[in-house]
Amino acid sequence: MVTFKLLFAISTIKEWHILQIDINNAFLNGDLNEDVYMTLPPGLTTSQSVDTGAPLVCKLQKSIYGLKQSSRQWYKKLTDALLQDGFKQSQADYTLFTRGTDDDFVALLVYVDDIVLTGLNIHTLQQVQQSLHQQFKLKALGELRYFLGFEIAKSKEGLFLSQRKYTLQLLDDTSFSGCKPAKTPMDPRTKLDDQQGEPLTNPSAYRQLIGKLLYLTLSRPDITYAVNNLSPFMSTPRTQHLQALNHLIRYLKGSPGQGILYSTTSSLKLCGFSDSDWASCPITRRSTTGFCIFLGECLISWKTKKQPTISKSSAKAKYRALAATTSEITWLQYLLSDFQIQQTSSAFIYCDNQSAIHIANNPTCHERTKHIELDCHFIRDKINNSTIRLIPVSSTLQLVDAFTRPLPATTLTSHIRKMSIYDIYSPP
């Protein structure tokens, strides 16, 4: 979904048209064309006389629809059709296809049989629709308004992406529609572990709810850290975890329509914020990496994830976070080149740890850094070739704190406003 948000941001800034197409992939069942009959393979004989001209019936032992290879076969057929139509498949994201240049540029993003089509020339987009219609049964849904649970609202300021309907349905399913809202997604005083509280009698309900919240984080960066902290306990959830989960749902009740605003006045320059806590997990003592990346003012990528190994110092934990942020920015630069947007200057990464910045800028090996894995040091190559540039930032201005620890209500509100996260459905 990062590619979708990047395409969404670029389309908003460049004022491209965004259309939606739904394709009927019924060919997997053999009913793409009602006038096509099944014929016997060459060389196969039958005792039944065919002189009467009556069509034969072939017994289908197993349908490809529903099998493991069905999705791959469908994707291969659609890919072949797009490549024959002149599209080029992205090497950074195989679901992205592009064609043309300048005013005739078209970007096409595929999710199974749902397609988002964007470009500056509306007539070119309609021609692409007609070309696909000749090979598939499709339904042109017009301007993008609703896609995979995401609601898109358009205004003079830009485009607004949210999952309001999805959130309201979640509140209704959990009977929290009339609850008292909470001010934060997670109480800063809460410390979760796997020992306190009694095991839940019905852990499946907890797991289902976590799965729904994981999908909600695609448009709600403010709940990403809380969901990440609750996810490790899905195998054996306890009452303490359920209480924290209920607190998170009460927070959603206060702003069900909250989402991300993509401004039309934004620039096309990449920048990111990177940070990490240190040994915050009471069970594994692993640190948590957090980053958020902007295209101008548009938030397009964010992540909260535990680091794979234990860090011996806070500087090492933050250096690992810098390496993860650099990897994401490098991938986004590849995607931007597919959109024919070249980054002429270095991408800025803001970090509040001077030790981590010095380790990245100075390619030396000494006693305190010799245990750091080599794959983390590729950040130095990116600095040397001017792909990225590390910028020190004050801890009070570090936006990514919302992805590494629970924040009080005032600090959280300030941070999410700087990320252009609003609730356009709530009264001013």
Tab-separated table of C-alpha atoms in Angstrom:
chain	number	residue	atom	x	y	z
A	1	MET	CA	0.000	0.000	0.000
A	2	VAL	CA	3.021	2.306	0.166
A	3	THR	CA	3.047	2.449	-3.636
A	4	PHE	CA	-0.658	3.351	-3.607
A	5	LYS	CA	-0.048	6.232	-1.183
A	6	LEU	CA	2.944	7.407	-3.212
A	7	LEU	CA	0.867	7.334	-6.411
A	8	PHE	CA	-1.899	9.103	-4.503
A	9	ALA	CA	0.472	11.859	-3.324
A	10	ILE	CA	2.043	12.394	-6.768
A	11	SER	CA	-1.382	12.524	-8.428
A	12	THR	CA	-2.498	15.147	-5.916
A	13	ILE	CA	0.585	17.341	-6.364
A	14	LYS	CA	0.622	17.104	-10.171
A	15	GLU	CA	-3.194	17.282	-10.465
A	16	TRP	CA	-3.479	14.003	-12.358
A	17	HIS	CA	-6.796	12.288	-12.905
A	18	ILE	CA	-7.334	9.153	-10.785
A	19	LEU	CA	-9.711	6.538	-12.187
A	20	GLN	CA	-10.751	3.134	-10.893
A	21	ILE	CA	-11.383	-0.040	-12.903
A	22	ASP	CA	-12.808	-3.358	-11.762
A	23	ILE	CA	-12.017	-6.368	-13.967
A	24	ASN	CA	-14.038	-9.562	-13.995
A	25	ASN	CA	-11.428	-12.332	-13.884
A	26	ALA	CA	-13.987	-15.020	-14.689
A	27	PHE	CA	-11.712	-16.481	-17.352
A	28	LEU	CA	-10.300	-18.731	-14.622
A	29	ASN	CA	-13.578	-20.594	-14.710
A	30	GLY	CA	-13.608	-20.650	-18.502
A	31	ASP	CA	-16.583	-18.293	-18.904
A	32	LEU	CA	-14.824	-15.157	-20.141
A	33	ASN	CA	-16.637	-15.416	-23.455
A	34	GLU	CA	-20.041	-17.077	-23.590
A	35	ASP	CA	-19.542	-18.054	-27.249
A	36	VAL	CA	-16.406	-20.131	-26.607
A	37	TYR	CA	-16.878	-23.914	-26.496
A	38	MET	CA	-14.438	-26.451	-25.119
A	39	THR	CA	-12.849	-28.663	-27.784
A	40	LEU	CA	-11.022	-31.959	-27.572
A	41	PRO	CA	-7.200	-31.808	-27.513
A	42	PRO	CA	-5.483	-32.665	-30.853
A	43	GLY	CA	-5.004	-36.413	-31.333
A	44	LEU	CA	-7.668	-37.452	-28.822
A	45	THR	CA	-10.362	-39.707	-30.325
A	46	THR	CA	-13.795	-40.556	-28.984
A	47	SER	CA	-16.212	-43.349	-29.681
A	48	GLN	CA	-19.120	-40.915	-29.820
A	49	SER	CA	-20.134	-39.883	-33.283
A	50	VAL	CA	-19.688	-36.193	-34.001
A	51	ASP	CA	-21.432	-36.247	-37.353
A	52	THR	CA	-24.608	-34.866	-35.825
A	53	GLY	CA	-22.870	-31.575	-35.087
A	54	ALA	CA	-24.015	-31.551	-31.481
A	55	PRO	CA	-21.452	-29.895	-29.168
A	56	LEU	CA	-19.613	-32.231	-26.832
A	57	VAL	CA	-19.384	-31.676	-23.119
A	58	CYS	CA	-16.040	-31.923	-21.292
A	59	LYS	CA	-16.074	-32.920	-17.652
A	60	LEU	CA	-13.885	-30.603	-15.591
A	61	GLN	CA	-12.019	-32.597	-12.964
A	62	LYS	CA	-10.786	-29.582	-11.034
A	63	SER	CA	-11.306	-25.841	-11.514
A	64	ILE	CA	-8.261	-23.623	-11.453
A	65	TYR	CA	-10.310	-20.997	-9.627
A	66	GLY	CA	-9.557	-21.253	-5.910
A	67	LEU	CA	-6.274	-23.115	-6.284
A	68	LYS	CA	-2.875	-21.764	-5.261
A	69	GLN	CA	-1.836	-21.134	-8.840
A	70	SER	CA	-5.059	-19.357	-9.826
A	71	SER	CA	-3.945	-15.916	-8.625
A	72	ARG	CA	-0.595	-16.313	-10.357
A	73	GLN	CA	-2.242	-17.352	-13.636
A	74	TRP	CA	-4.609	-14.391	-13.449
A	75	TYR	CA	-1.753	-12.002	-12.752
A	76	LYS	CA	0.293	-13.469	-15.618
A	77	LYS	CA	-2.574	-13.020	-18.066
A	78	LEU	CA	-3.174	-9.430	-16.994
A	79	THR	CA	0.562	-8.647	-17.066
A	80	ASP	CA	0.937	-10.052	-20.589
A	81	ALA	CA	-1.986	-7.940	-21.769
A	82	LEU	CA	-0.504	-4.762	-20.266
A	83	LEU	CA	2.974	-5.443	-21.672
A	84	GLN	CA	1.506	-5.986	-25.136
A	85	ASP	CA	-0.257	-2.637	-24.792
A	86	GLY	CA	3.085	-0.866	-24.312
A	87	PHE	CA	3.263	-0.702	-20.522
A	88	LYS	CA	6.512	-1.219	-18.644
A	89	GLN	CA	6.517	-3.205	-15.421
A	90	SER	CA	8.283	-1.624	-12.467
A	91	GLN	CA	11.208	-3.544	-11.006
A	92	ALA	CA	10.644	-1.914	-7.618
A	93	ASP	CA	6.989	-2.983	-7.386
A	94	TYR	CA	5.667	-5.608	-9.806
A	95	THR	CA	2.086	-4.356	-9.395
A	96	LEU	CA	2.987	-0.964	-10.914
A	97	PHE	CA	2.922	-0.408	-14.688
A	98	THR	CA	3.818	2.807	-16.505
A	99	ARG	CA	3.649	4.028	-20.099
A	100	GLY	CA	4.399	7.200	-22.046
A	101	THR	CA	6.062	10.473	-21.119
A	102	ASP	CA	5.059	14.018	-20.192
A	103	ASP	CA	1.352	14.670	-20.880
A	104	ASP	CA	0.767	11.117	-22.175
A	105	PHE	CA	2.250	9.466	-19.085
A	106	VAL	CA	0.009	6.822	-17.516
A	107	ALA	CA	0.546	4.953	-14.239
A	108	LEU	CA	-1.469	1.807	-13.534
A	109	LEU	CA	-1.517	0.064	-10.151
A	110	VAL	CA	-3.016	-3.429	-9.834
A	111	TYR	CA	-4.468	-5.145	-6.765
A	112	VAL	CA	-5.827	-8.550	-7.899
A	113	ASP	CA	-8.634	-7.401	-10.232
A	114	ASP	CA	-8.948	-3.808	-8.966
A	115	ILE	CA	-6.986	-1.188	-10.883
A	116	VAL	CA	-6.130	2.438	-10.147
A	117	LEU	CA	-5.297	4.440	-13.265
A	118	THR	CA	-3.788	7.910	-13.134
A	119	GLY	CA	-2.375	10.451	-15.568
A	120	LEU	CA	-2.667	14.041	-16.757
A	121	ASN	CA	-4.567	13.393	-20.015
A	122	ILE	CA	-8.078	12.050	-19.425
A	123	HIS	CA	-8.384	10.948	-23.062
A	124	THR	CA	-5.281	8.776	-22.737
A	125	LEU	CA	-6.763	7.139	-19.640
A	126	GLN	CA	-9.987	6.419	-21.507
A	127	GLN	CA	-8.007	4.836	-24.339
A	128	VAL	CA	-6.320	2.525	-21.847
A	129	GLN	CA	-9.746	1.563	-20.512
A	130	GLN	CA	-10.967	0.776	-24.021
A	131	SER	CA	-7.872	-1.302	-24.727
A	132	LEU	CA	-8.389	-3.371	-21.593
A	133	HIS	CA	-12.090	-3.702	-22.333
A	134	GLN	CA	-11.300	-5.476	-25.592
A	135	GLN	CA	-9.583	-8.282	-23.681
A	136	PHE	CA	-11.432	-8.391	-20.350
A	137	LYS	CA	-14.853	-7.781	-18.939
A	138	LEU	CA	-14.372	-4.639	-16.908
A	139	LYS	CA	-16.370	-1.975	-15.171
A	140	ALA	CA	-15.104	1.608	-15.312
A	141	LEU	CA	-15.958	3.124	-11.923
A	142	GLY	CA	-14.932	6.685	-12.807
A	143	GLU	CA	-13.092	8.993	-10.423
A	144	LEU	CA	-11.564	7.217	-7.454
A	145	ARG	CA	-13.808	7.527	-4.423
A	146	TYR	CA	-13.575	4.204	-2.576
A	147	PHE	CA	-10.802	1.635	-2.929
A	148	LEU	CA	-10.177	-1.464	-0.774
A	149	GLY	CA	-11.805	0.101	2.267
A	150	PHE	CA	-10.153	3.498	1.740
A	151	GLU	CA	-12.329	6.572	1.293
A	152	ILE	CA	-11.024	9.437	-0.828
A	153	ALA	CA	-12.421	12.942	-0.416
A	154	LYS	CA	-11.400	15.774	-2.753
A	155	SER	CA	-11.219	19.487	-1.956
A	156	LYS	CA	-9.304	22.605	-2.977
A	157	GLU	CA	-6.587	21.837	-0.418
A	158	GLY	CA	-5.955	18.374	-1.815
A	159	LEU	CA	-7.125	14.792	-1.370
A	160	PHE	CA	-8.001	13.186	1.939
A	161	LEU	CA	-7.465	9.470	2.588
A	162	SER	CA	-9.281	7.732	5.452
A	163	GLN	CA	-11.024	4.511	6.522
A	164	ARG	CA	-14.002	6.059	8.270
A	165	LYS	CA	-16.565	3.463	7.197
A	166	TYR	CA	-14.210	0.657	8.174
A	167	THR	CA	-13.636	2.216	11.611
A	168	LEU	CA	-17.336	2.763	12.281
A	169	GLN	CA	-18.053	-0.856	11.360
A	170	LEU	CA	-15.292	-1.999	13.722
A	171	LEU	CA	-16.795	0.056	16.559
A	172	ASP	CA	-20.212	-1.382	15.835
A	173	ASP	CA	-18.920	-4.974	15.767
A	174	THR	CA	-17.206	-4.533	19.136
A	175	SER	CA	-20.180	-2.697	20.726
A	176	PHE	CA	-18.015	0.358	21.437
A	177	SER	CA	-20.136	2.806	19.448
A	178	GLY	CA	-21.437	4.478	22.599
A	179	CYS	CA	-18.308	4.322	24.731
A	180	LYS	CA	-16.410	7.249	26.211
A	181	PRO	CA	-13.502	8.206	23.914
A	182	ALA	CA	-9.884	7.990	25.081
A	183	LYS	CA	-7.358	10.737	24.330
A	184	THR	CA	-4.428	8.454	23.449
A	185	PRO	CA	-4.189	5.075	21.695
A	186	MET	CA	-2.119	3.673	24.574
A	187	ASP	CA	-1.670	4.732	28.190
A	188	PRO	CA	1.979	5.836	28.640
A	189	ARG	CA	1.991	4.108	32.037
A	190	THR	CA	1.067	0.710	30.568
A	191	LYS	CA	3.820	-1.924	30.478
A	192	LEU	CA	2.762	-5.087	28.672
A	193	ASP	CA	4.312	-8.492	29.329
A	194	ASP	CA	3.291	-12.145	29.050
A	195	GLN	CA	2.857	-12.860	32.777
A	196	GLN	CA	0.372	-10.427	34.294
A	197	GLY	CA	-3.357	-11.121	34.124
A	198	GLU	CA	-5.403	-14.225	33.435
A	199	PRO	CA	-5.481	-15.959	30.022
A	200	LEU	CA	-8.543	-15.101	27.938
A	201	THR	CA	-11.182	-17.788	27.548
A	202	ASN	CA	-11.816	-16.799	23.916
A	203	PRO	CA	-8.493	-15.680	22.378
A	204	SER	CA	-9.873	-15.871	18.814
A	205	ALA	CA	-11.855	-12.650	19.297
A	206	TYR	CA	-8.667	-10.872	20.369
A	207	ARG	CA	-6.804	-12.178	17.306
A	208	GLN	CA	-9.554	-11.171	14.904
A	209	LEU	CA	-9.635	-7.657	16.305
A	210	ILE	CA	-5.857	-7.292	16.051
A	211	GLY	CA	-6.071	-8.354	12.403
A	212	LYS	CA	-8.653	-5.657	11.703
A	213	LEU	CA	-6.557	-3.036	13.464
A	214	LEU	CA	-3.476	-4.019	11.464
A	215	TYR	CA	-5.345	-3.114	8.275
A	216	LEU	CA	-6.501	0.137	9.862
A	217	THR	CA	-2.882	1.206	10.443
A	218	LEU	CA	-2.552	1.688	6.666
A	219	SER	CA	-4.280	5.056	7.061
A	220	ARG	CA	-3.884	5.623	10.813
A	221	PRO	CA	-0.193	6.170	11.689
A	222	ASP	CA	-1.211	7.310	15.172
A	223	ILE	CA	-2.252	3.791	16.236
A	224	THR	CA	0.684	1.946	14.643
A	225	TYR	CA	2.774	1.746	17.806
A	226	ALA	CA	-0.117	0.540	19.975
A	227	VAL	CA	-1.097	-2.201	17.510
A	228	ASN	CA	2.545	-3.263	17.195
A	229	ASN	CA	2.753	-3.675	20.975
A	230	LEU	CA	-0.443	-5.718	21.175
A	231	SER	CA	0.313	-8.039	18.248
A	232	PRO	CA	3.014	-10.232	19.919
A	233	PHE	CA	0.502	-11.530	22.465
A	234	MET	CA	-1.967	-13.048	20.000
A	235	SER	CA	-0.905	-16.620	20.841
A	236	THR	CA	-1.811	-16.358	24.535
A	237	PRO	CA	-3.585	-13.037	25.208
A	238	ARG	CA	-4.371	-12.078	28.789
A	239	THR	CA	-6.763	-9.711	30.505
A	240	GLN	CA	-4.089	-6.993	30.652
A	241	HIS	CA	-3.751	-7.104	26.863
A	242	LEU	CA	-7.523	-7.003	26.405
A	243	GLN	CA	-7.751	-3.893	28.591
A	244	ALA	CA	-5.096	-2.160	26.491
A	245	LEU	CA	-6.942	-3.227	23.334
A	246	ASN	CA	-10.211	-1.789	24.644
A	247	HIS	CA	-8.387	1.459	25.421
A	248	LEU	CA	-7.217	1.610	21.800
A	249	ILE	CA	-10.756	1.083	20.483
A	250	ARG	CA	-11.992	3.875	22.744
A	251	TYR	CA	-9.381	6.122	21.137
A	252	LEU	CA	-10.781	5.274	17.691
A	253	LYS	CA	-14.231	6.282	18.932
A	254	GLY	CA	-12.974	9.841	19.417
A	255	SER	CA	-11.872	10.253	15.783
A	256	PRO	CA	-13.279	7.560	13.471
A	257	GLY	CA	-12.776	9.719	10.367
A	258	GLN	CA	-9.154	10.595	10.994
A	259	GLY	CA	-6.889	10.238	7.979
A	260	ILE	CA	-4.099	11.783	5.925
A	261	LEU	CA	-4.329	14.967	3.881
A	262	TYR	CA	-2.285	15.083	0.655
A	263	SER	CA	-1.787	18.740	-0.198
A	264	THR	CA	-1.731	20.101	-3.744
A	265	THR	CA	0.948	22.634	-2.740
A	266	SER	CA	3.467	20.029	-1.586
A	267	SER	CA	6.880	19.551	-3.181
A	268	LEU	CA	8.343	16.334	-4.618
A	269	LYS	CA	11.366	16.092	-2.311
A	270	LEU	CA	11.870	13.038	-0.097
A	271	CYS	CA	12.689	13.381	3.578
A	272	GLY	CA	12.347	11.088	6.566
A	273	PHE	CA	12.494	10.940	10.351
A	274	SER	CA	14.266	8.025	12.012
A	275	ASP	CA	14.445	6.989	15.656
A	276	SER	CA	14.542	4.024	17.994
A	277	ASP	CA	14.035	3.312	21.652
A	278	TRP	CA	16.464	1.110	23.545
A	279	ALA	CA	15.647	-2.316	25.001
A	280	SER	CA	12.041	-1.343	25.715
A	281	CYS	CA	10.620	-4.861	25.361
A	282	PRO	CA	10.553	-6.423	28.860
A	283	ILE	CA	10.471	-9.940	27.392
A	284	THR	CA	13.163	-9.933	24.682
A	285	ARG	CA	14.958	-6.652	25.532
A	286	ARG	CA	14.925	-5.749	21.851
A	287	SER	CA	14.630	-2.183	20.658
A	288	THR	CA	11.890	-0.815	18.395
A	289	THR	CA	12.660	0.877	15.095
A	290	GLY	CA	10.402	3.661	13.923
A	291	PHE	CA	10.434	5.884	10.858
A	292	CYS	CA	8.144	8.056	8.785
A	293	ILE	CA	8.881	9.331	5.278
A	294	PHE	CA	7.382	12.343	3.504
A	295	LEU	CA	7.128	13.407	-0.115
A	296	GLY	CA	7.168	17.118	0.497
A	297	GLU	CA	4.411	17.517	3.098
A	298	CYS	CA	2.693	14.214	2.216
A	299	LEU	CA	3.197	11.267	4.553
A	300	ILE	CA	3.648	8.193	2.339
A	301	SER	CA	5.435	5.572	4.453
A	302	TRP	CA	5.837	4.722	8.121
A	303	LYS	CA	6.769	1.704	10.211
A	304	THR	CA	7.107	0.435	13.758
A	305	LYS	CA	9.021	-2.834	14.117
A	306	LYS	CA	11.134	-4.653	16.659
A	307	GLN	CA	14.764	-5.011	15.730
A	308	PRO	CA	15.941	-8.574	14.985
A	309	THR	CA	18.749	-8.557	17.575
A	310	ILE	CA	19.505	-6.968	20.912
A	311	SER	CA	21.416	-3.686	20.717
A	312	LYS	CA	24.224	-3.144	23.211
A	313	SER	CA	23.745	0.626	23.232
A	314	SER	CA	21.197	3.257	22.306
A	315	ALA	CA	23.526	4.505	19.550
A	316	LYS	CA	23.556	1.067	17.924
A	317	ALA	CA	19.745	0.840	18.131
A	318	LYS	CA	19.358	4.226	16.453
A	319	TYR	CA	21.990	3.342	13.859
A	320	ARG	CA	19.946	0.260	12.935
A	321	ALA	CA	16.897	2.493	12.612
A	322	LEU	CA	18.859	4.775	10.260
A	323	ALA	CA	19.770	1.770	8.104
A	324	ALA	CA	16.099	0.701	7.883
A	325	THR	CA	15.035	4.252	6.960
A	326	THR	CA	17.750	4.440	4.312
A	327	SER	CA	16.521	1.178	2.771
A	328	GLU	CA	12.969	2.523	2.551
A	329	ILE	CA	14.052	5.838	1.028
A	330	THR	CA	16.231	4.028	-1.533
A	331	TRP	CA	13.236	1.918	-2.581
A	332	LEU	CA	11.030	5.009	-2.819
A	333	GLN	CA	13.604	6.687	-5.038
A	334	TYR	CA	13.361	3.714	-7.415
A	335	LEU	CA	9.588	4.110	-7.461
A	336	LEU	CA	9.841	7.834	-8.122
A	337	SER	CA	12.057	7.160	-11.128
A	338	ASP	CA	9.297	4.882	-12.463
A	339	PHE	CA	6.973	7.877	-12.162
A	340	GLN	CA	9.594	9.872	-14.123
A	341	ILE	CA	10.425	11.996	-11.091
A	342	GLN	CA	14.153	12.312	-10.535
A	343	GLN	CA	15.531	13.365	-7.173
A	344	THR	CA	18.184	15.953	-8.028
A	345	SER	CA	19.223	16.513	-4.405
A	346	SER	CA	19.920	14.279	-1.424
A	347	ALA	CA	17.060	12.982	0.663
A	348	PHE	CA	17.206	14.284	4.228
A	349	ILE	CA	16.945	11.911	7.185
A	350	TYR	CA	16.416	13.625	10.535
A	351	CYS	CA	17.942	11.884	13.558
A	352	ASP	CA	18.248	13.070	17.167
A	353	ASN	CA	21.276	10.950	18.102
A	354	GLN	CA	24.688	12.475	17.382
A	355	SER	CA	26.547	9.203	18.017
A	356	ALA	CA	24.561	7.381	15.313
A	357	ILE	CA	25.194	10.234	12.870
A	358	HIS	CA	28.940	10.141	13.581
A	359	ILE	CA	29.076	6.361	13.065
A	360	ALA	CA	27.363	6.756	9.688
A	361	ASN	CA	29.484	9.700	8.521
A	362	ASN	CA	32.855	8.328	9.662
A	363	PRO	CA	33.776	4.949	8.094
A	364	THR	CA	36.026	3.806	10.928
A	365	CYS	CA	35.998	0.622	12.963
A	366	HIS	CA	36.756	0.700	16.651
A	367	GLU	CA	35.927	-1.213	19.804
A	368	ARG	CA	32.361	0.055	20.116
A	369	THR	CA	31.268	-0.525	16.521
A	370	LYS	CA	33.059	-3.698	15.421
A	371	HIS	CA	30.117	-5.876	16.466
A	372	ILE	CA	27.644	-4.048	14.176
A	373	GLU	CA	26.663	-6.177	11.179
A	374	LEU	CA	27.988	-5.219	7.768
A	375	ASP	CA	24.527	-4.876	6.248
A	376	CYS	CA	23.911	-1.850	8.476
A	377	HIS	CA	26.972	-0.048	7.111
A	378	PHE	CA	25.549	0.346	3.601
A	379	ILE	CA	24.200	3.674	4.844
A	380	ARG	CA	27.750	5.000	4.489
A	381	ASP	CA	27.743	4.273	0.752
A	382	LYS	CA	24.476	6.175	0.381
A	383	ILE	CA	26.016	9.155	2.165
A	384	ASN	CA	29.159	9.035	0.014
A	385	ASN	CA	27.198	9.060	-3.261
A	386	SER	CA	24.912	11.855	-1.960
A	387	THR	CA	21.775	9.713	-2.023
A	388	ILE	CA	20.936	10.715	1.542
A	389	ARG	CA	22.073	13.300	4.030
A	390	LEU	CA	21.770	12.994	7.803
A	391	ILE	CA	20.441	16.064	9.597
A	392	PRO	CA	20.501	16.397	13.411
A	393	VAL	CA	17.197	17.365	14.969
A	394	SER	CA	16.111	18.192	18.485
A	395	SER	CA	14.345	15.433	20.411
A	396	THR	CA	11.378	17.756	20.950
A	397	LEU	CA	10.909	17.996	17.158
A	398	GLN	CA	11.346	14.275	16.448
A	399	LEU	CA	8.026	13.309	14.837
A	400	VAL	CA	8.818	9.600	14.833
A	401	ASP	CA	8.511	9.451	18.636
A	402	ALA	CA	4.887	8.504	17.985
A	403	PHE	CA	6.188	5.243	16.453
A	404	THR	CA	8.625	4.271	19.210
A	405	ARG	CA	6.820	4.925	22.501
A	406	PRO	CA	3.399	5.932	23.867
A	407	LEU	CA	3.054	9.705	24.070
A	408	PRO	CA	0.860	11.943	26.234
A	409	ALA	CA	-2.175	13.456	24.548
A	410	THR	CA	-0.758	16.955	23.967
A	411	THR	CA	2.493	15.712	22.417
A	412	LEU	CA	0.704	13.143	20.261
A	413	THR	CA	-1.755	15.740	18.949
A	414	SER	CA	1.093	18.095	18.046
A	415	HIS	CA	3.010	15.362	16.198
A	416	ILE	CA	0.100	14.034	14.152
A	417	ARG	CA	-0.845	17.554	13.065
A	418	LYS	CA	2.678	18.005	11.686
A	419	MET	CA	2.127	14.778	9.733
A	420	SER	CA	-0.987	16.327	8.088
A	421	ILE	CA	-3.280	13.900	9.926
A	422	TYR	CA	-6.769	15.306	10.468
A	423	ASP	CA	-10.379	14.315	10.981
A	424	ILE	CA	-12.364	16.316	8.431
A	425	TYR	CA	-15.629	14.867	9.755
A	426	SER	CA	-15.255	16.250	13.287
A	427	PRO	CA	-16.445	19.771	14.124
A	428	PRO	CA	-13.686	22.451	14.205
